[in-house]
Amino acid sequence: MVSTEIRNEIEEDCGQVPSWIENLSEPASDHSWKLVRDLEFGETELSAREKALIGVGVAAAIGCPYCTHFHKEDARMESVTEVELEEAVNLASTTQYFSTVLHGMEVDLDGFVEETTEIVEYIEKQQAAAGAD
């Protein structure tokens, strides 16, 4: 159960205290809300729009209907279009897909990192050359 101070803060921020807040155990209850407040709702390096799209992608990838619903609504409040939501979910699915392939086939991580470095260097050279034209 959250403290009276945090309960009041949540009610002021959200218009009510969501029922799931009661499921947060001590001593993490106040801290749990502060994570949401500071990371999701607070001023950070990412815009609210970017955070909402990340939330949608992660929620879809982990298959959580609660998080998917919340983050889609959050994204819509940030003027994210349905096409952008679709793209975020599709990007999450490709990450999950290739992660499954890489893990399932036990691809060598050091070799993967080396190849990725080489690919990035190649692309950066191509982009620099295109910019010089």
PDB file of C-alpha atoms in Angstrom:
ATOM      1  CA  MET A   1       0.000   0.000   0.000  1.00  0.00           C
ATOM      2  CA  VAL A   2       1.329   3.434  -0.910  1.00  0.00           C
ATOM      3  CA  SER A   3       1.774   6.193   1.617  1.00  0.00           C
ATOM      4  CA  THR A   4      -0.823   8.934   2.034  1.00  0.00           C
ATOM      5  CA  GLU A   5       1.577  11.392   0.401  1.00  0.00           C
ATOM      6  CA  ILE A   6       1.995   9.229  -2.704  1.00  0.00           C
ATOM      7  CA  ARG A   7      -1.727   8.373  -2.767  1.00  0.00           C
ATOM      8  CA  ASN A   8      -2.502  12.111  -2.875  1.00  0.00           C
ATOM      9  CA  GLU A   9       0.100  12.654  -5.594  1.00  0.00           C
ATOM     10  CA  ILE A  10      -1.339   9.852  -7.739  1.00  0.00           C
ATOM     11  CA  GLU A  11      -4.860  11.186  -7.333  1.00  0.00           C
ATOM     12  CA  GLU A  12      -3.711  14.680  -8.299  1.00  0.00           C
ATOM     13  CA  ASP A  13      -1.830  13.366 -11.363  1.00  0.00           C
ATOM     14  CA  CYS A  14      -4.396  10.803 -12.555  1.00  0.00           C
ATOM     15  CA  GLY A  15      -7.718  11.973 -11.132  1.00  0.00           C
ATOM     16  CA  GLN A  16      -7.949   8.768  -9.103  1.00  0.00           C
ATOM     17  CA  VAL A  17      -5.807   6.083  -7.542  1.00  0.00           C
ATOM     18  CA  PRO A  18      -5.925   3.037  -9.833  1.00  0.00           C
ATOM     19  CA  SER A  19      -6.988  -0.134  -8.029  1.00  0.00           C
ATOM     20  CA  TRP A  20      -3.814  -1.997  -9.047  1.00  0.00           C
ATOM     21  CA  ILE A  21      -1.781   0.372  -6.885  1.00  0.00           C
ATOM     22  CA  GLU A  22      -3.079  -1.592  -3.888  1.00  0.00           C
ATOM     23  CA  ASN A  23      -1.170  -4.633  -5.190  1.00  0.00           C
ATOM     24  CA  LEU A  24       2.213  -2.958  -4.729  1.00  0.00           C
ATOM     25  CA  SER A  25       3.919  -4.484  -1.697  1.00  0.00           C
ATOM     26  CA  GLU A  26       5.968  -2.729   0.924  1.00  0.00           C
ATOM     27  CA  PRO A  27       8.618  -1.444   0.898  1.00  0.00           C
ATOM     28  CA  ALA A  28       8.473  -0.976  -2.875  1.00  0.00           C
ATOM     29  CA  SER A  29       5.036   0.640  -3.210  1.00  0.00           C
ATOM     30  CA  ASP A  30       6.034   4.312  -3.001  1.00  0.00           C
ATOM     31  CA  HIS A  31       9.195   3.639  -5.002  1.00  0.00           C
ATOM     32  CA  SER A  32       7.208   1.812  -7.705  1.00  0.00           C
ATOM     33  CA  TRP A  33       5.005   4.849  -8.280  1.00  0.00           C
ATOM     34  CA  LYS A  34       8.045   7.129  -8.338  1.00  0.00           C
ATOM     35  CA  LEU A  35       9.535   5.002 -11.138  1.00  0.00           C
ATOM     36  CA  VAL A  36       6.393   5.532 -13.222  1.00  0.00           C
ATOM     37  CA  ARG A  37       6.244   9.205 -12.340  1.00  0.00           C
ATOM     38  CA  ASP A  38       9.884   9.944 -13.011  1.00  0.00           C
ATOM     39  CA  LEU A  39      10.599   7.705 -16.010  1.00  0.00           C
ATOM     40  CA  GLU A  40       7.298   7.624 -17.862  1.00  0.00           C
ATOM     41  CA  PHE A  41       5.718  10.945 -16.952  1.00  0.00           C
ATOM     42  CA  GLY A  42       8.775  13.000 -16.003  1.00  0.00           C
ATOM     43  CA  GLU A  43      11.111  15.125 -18.085  1.00  0.00           C
ATOM     44  CA  THR A  44      13.840  12.873 -19.477  1.00  0.00           C
ATOM     45  CA  GLU A  45      16.045  12.766 -22.558  1.00  0.00           C
ATOM     46  CA  LEU A  46      13.262  10.994 -24.466  1.00  0.00           C
ATOM     47  CA  SER A  47      10.117  12.840 -25.445  1.00  0.00           C
ATOM     48  CA  ALA A  48       6.768  11.663 -24.105  1.00  0.00           C
ATOM     49  CA  ARG A  49       5.938  10.528 -27.646  1.00  0.00           C
ATOM     50  CA  GLU A  50       9.109   8.439 -27.921  1.00  0.00           C
ATOM     51  CA  LYS A  51       8.506   6.869 -24.510  1.00  0.00           C
ATOM     52  CA  ALA A  52       4.932   6.008 -25.472  1.00  0.00           C
ATOM     53  CA  LEU A  53       6.069   4.275 -28.681  1.00  0.00           C
ATOM     54  CA  ILE A  54       8.737   2.324 -26.796  1.00  0.00           C
ATOM     55  CA  GLY A  55       6.102   1.315 -24.257  1.00  0.00           C
ATOM     56  CA  VAL A  56       3.796   0.025 -26.999  1.00  0.00           C
ATOM     57  CA  GLY A  57       6.581  -1.994 -28.607  1.00  0.00           C
ATOM     58  CA  VAL A  58       7.749  -3.548 -25.351  1.00  0.00           C
ATOM     59  CA  ALA A  59       4.205  -4.275 -24.178  1.00  0.00           C
ATOM     60  CA  ALA A  60       3.433  -6.050 -27.440  1.00  0.00           C
ATOM     61  CA  ALA A  61       6.694  -8.015 -27.335  1.00  0.00           C
ATOM     62  CA  ILE A  62       6.092  -9.277 -23.804  1.00  0.00           C
ATOM     63  CA  GLY A  63       2.444 -10.019 -24.614  1.00  0.00           C
ATOM     64  CA  CYS A  64       0.968  -8.031 -21.743  1.00  0.00           C
ATOM     65  CA  PRO A  65      -2.622  -6.910 -22.445  1.00  0.00           C
ATOM     66  CA  TYR A  66      -2.565  -4.457 -19.522  1.00  0.00           C
ATOM     67  CA  CYS A  67       0.618  -2.745 -20.681  1.00  0.00           C
ATOM     68  CA  THR A  68      -0.461  -2.837 -24.322  1.00  0.00           C
ATOM     69  CA  HIS A  69      -3.729  -1.085 -23.494  1.00  0.00           C
ATOM     70  CA  PHE A  70      -2.085   1.507 -21.257  1.00  0.00           C
ATOM     71  CA  HIS A  71       0.762   2.342 -23.633  1.00  0.00           C
ATOM     72  CA  LYS A  72      -1.501   2.544 -26.681  1.00  0.00           C
ATOM     73  CA  GLU A  73      -3.733   5.007 -24.847  1.00  0.00           C
ATOM     74  CA  ASP A  74      -0.665   6.929 -23.696  1.00  0.00           C
ATOM     75  CA  ALA A  75       0.621   7.023 -27.285  1.00  0.00           C
ATOM     76  CA  ARG A  76      -2.725   8.246 -28.597  1.00  0.00           C
ATOM     77  CA  MET A  77      -2.591  11.099 -26.053  1.00  0.00           C
ATOM     78  CA  GLU A  78       0.761  11.995 -27.636  1.00  0.00           C
ATOM     79  CA  SER A  79      -0.872  12.135 -31.109  1.00  0.00           C
ATOM     80  CA  VAL A  80       0.698   8.882 -32.296  1.00  0.00           C
ATOM     81  CA  THR A  81      -1.269   7.658 -35.293  1.00  0.00           C
ATOM     82  CA  GLU A  82      -2.615   4.140 -35.739  1.00  0.00           C
ATOM     83  CA  VAL A  83      -0.089   3.628 -38.551  1.00  0.00           C
ATOM     84  CA  GLU A  84       2.736   4.602 -36.188  1.00  0.00           C
ATOM     85  CA  LEU A  85       1.373   2.246 -33.516  1.00  0.00           C
ATOM     86  CA  GLU A  86       1.329  -0.527 -36.096  1.00  0.00           C
ATOM     87  CA  GLU A  87       4.920   0.218 -37.061  1.00  0.00           C
ATOM     88  CA  ALA A  88       6.069   0.220 -33.408  1.00  0.00           C
ATOM     89  CA  VAL A  89       4.458  -3.187 -32.872  1.00  0.00           C
ATOM     90  CA  ASN A  90       5.981  -4.528 -36.088  1.00  0.00           C
ATOM     91  CA  LEU A  91       9.436  -3.283 -35.093  1.00  0.00           C
ATOM     92  CA  ALA A  92       9.060  -4.975 -31.720  1.00  0.00           C
ATOM     93  CA  SER A  93       8.070  -8.203 -33.450  1.00  0.00           C
ATOM     94  CA  THR A  94      11.135  -8.187 -35.717  1.00  0.00           C
ATOM     95  CA  THR A  95      13.406  -7.636 -32.722  1.00  0.00           C
ATOM     96  CA  GLN A  96      11.756 -10.522 -30.895  1.00  0.00           C
ATOM     97  CA  TYR A  97      11.893 -12.695 -34.039  1.00  0.00           C
ATOM     98  CA  PHE A  98      15.591 -12.181 -34.686  1.00  0.00           C
ATOM     99  CA  SER A  99      16.409 -12.490 -30.990  1.00  0.00           C
ATOM    100  CA  THR A 100      14.752 -15.909 -31.059  1.00  0.00           C
ATOM    101  CA  VAL A 101      16.786 -16.925 -34.112  1.00  0.00           C
ATOM    102  CA  LEU A 102      20.075 -15.663 -32.657  1.00  0.00           C
ATOM    103  CA  HIS A 103      19.493 -17.291 -29.272  1.00  0.00           C
ATOM    104  CA  GLY A 104      18.045 -20.506 -30.648  1.00  0.00           C
ATOM    105  CA  MET A 105      20.950 -20.988 -33.012  1.00  0.00           C
ATOM    106  CA  GLU A 106      23.450 -19.869 -30.343  1.00  0.00           C
ATOM    107  CA  VAL A 107      25.110 -17.380 -32.669  1.00  0.00           C
ATOM    108  CA  ASP A 108      28.507 -16.330 -31.310  1.00  0.00           C
ATOM    109  CA  LEU A 109      28.004 -12.969 -29.545  1.00  0.00           C
ATOM    110  CA  ASP A 110      31.575 -11.745 -30.071  1.00  0.00           C
ATOM    111  CA  GLY A 111      31.348 -12.501 -33.781  1.00  0.00           C
ATOM    112  CA  PHE A 112      27.945 -10.801 -33.937  1.00  0.00           C
ATOM    113  CA  VAL A 113      29.357  -7.671 -32.271  1.00  0.00           C
ATOM    114  CA  GLU A 114      32.314  -7.632 -34.674  1.00  0.00           C
ATOM    115  CA  GLU A 115      30.075  -8.021 -37.733  1.00  0.00           C
ATOM    116  CA  THR A 116      27.754  -5.302 -36.479  1.00  0.00           C
ATOM    117  CA  THR A 117      30.695  -2.927 -36.021  1.00  0.00           C
ATOM    118  CA  GLU A 118      31.840  -3.633 -39.576  1.00  0.00           C
ATOM    119  CA  ILE A 119      28.335  -3.088 -40.959  1.00  0.00           C
ATOM    120  CA  VAL A 120      27.935   0.213 -39.100  1.00  0.00           C
ATOM    121  CA  GLU A 121      31.318   1.427 -40.346  1.00  0.00           C
ATOM    122  CA  TYR A 122      30.405   0.485 -43.920  1.00  0.00           C
ATOM    123  CA  ILE A 123      27.035   2.257 -43.754  1.00  0.00           C
ATOM    124  CA  GLU A 124      28.575   5.354 -42.197  1.00  0.00           C
ATOM    125  CA  LYS A 125      31.150   5.496 -45.036  1.00  0.00           C
ATOM    126  CA  GLN A 126      28.383   5.117 -47.619  1.00  0.00           C
ATOM    127  CA  GLN A 127      26.371   7.899 -45.977  1.00  0.00           C
ATOM    128  CA  ALA A 128      29.420  10.185 -45.814  1.00  0.00           C
ATOM    129  CA  ALA A 129      30.159   9.541 -49.483  1.00  0.00           C
ATOM    130  CA  ALA A 130      26.537  10.274 -50.411  1.00  0.00           C
ATOM    131  CA  GLY A 131      26.661  13.500 -48.401  1.00  0.00           C
ATOM    132  CA  ALA A 132      29.835  14.587 -50.202  1.00  0.00           C
ATOM    133  CA  ASP A 133      28.117  14.331 -53.609  1.00  0.00           C
TER     134      ASP A 133
END
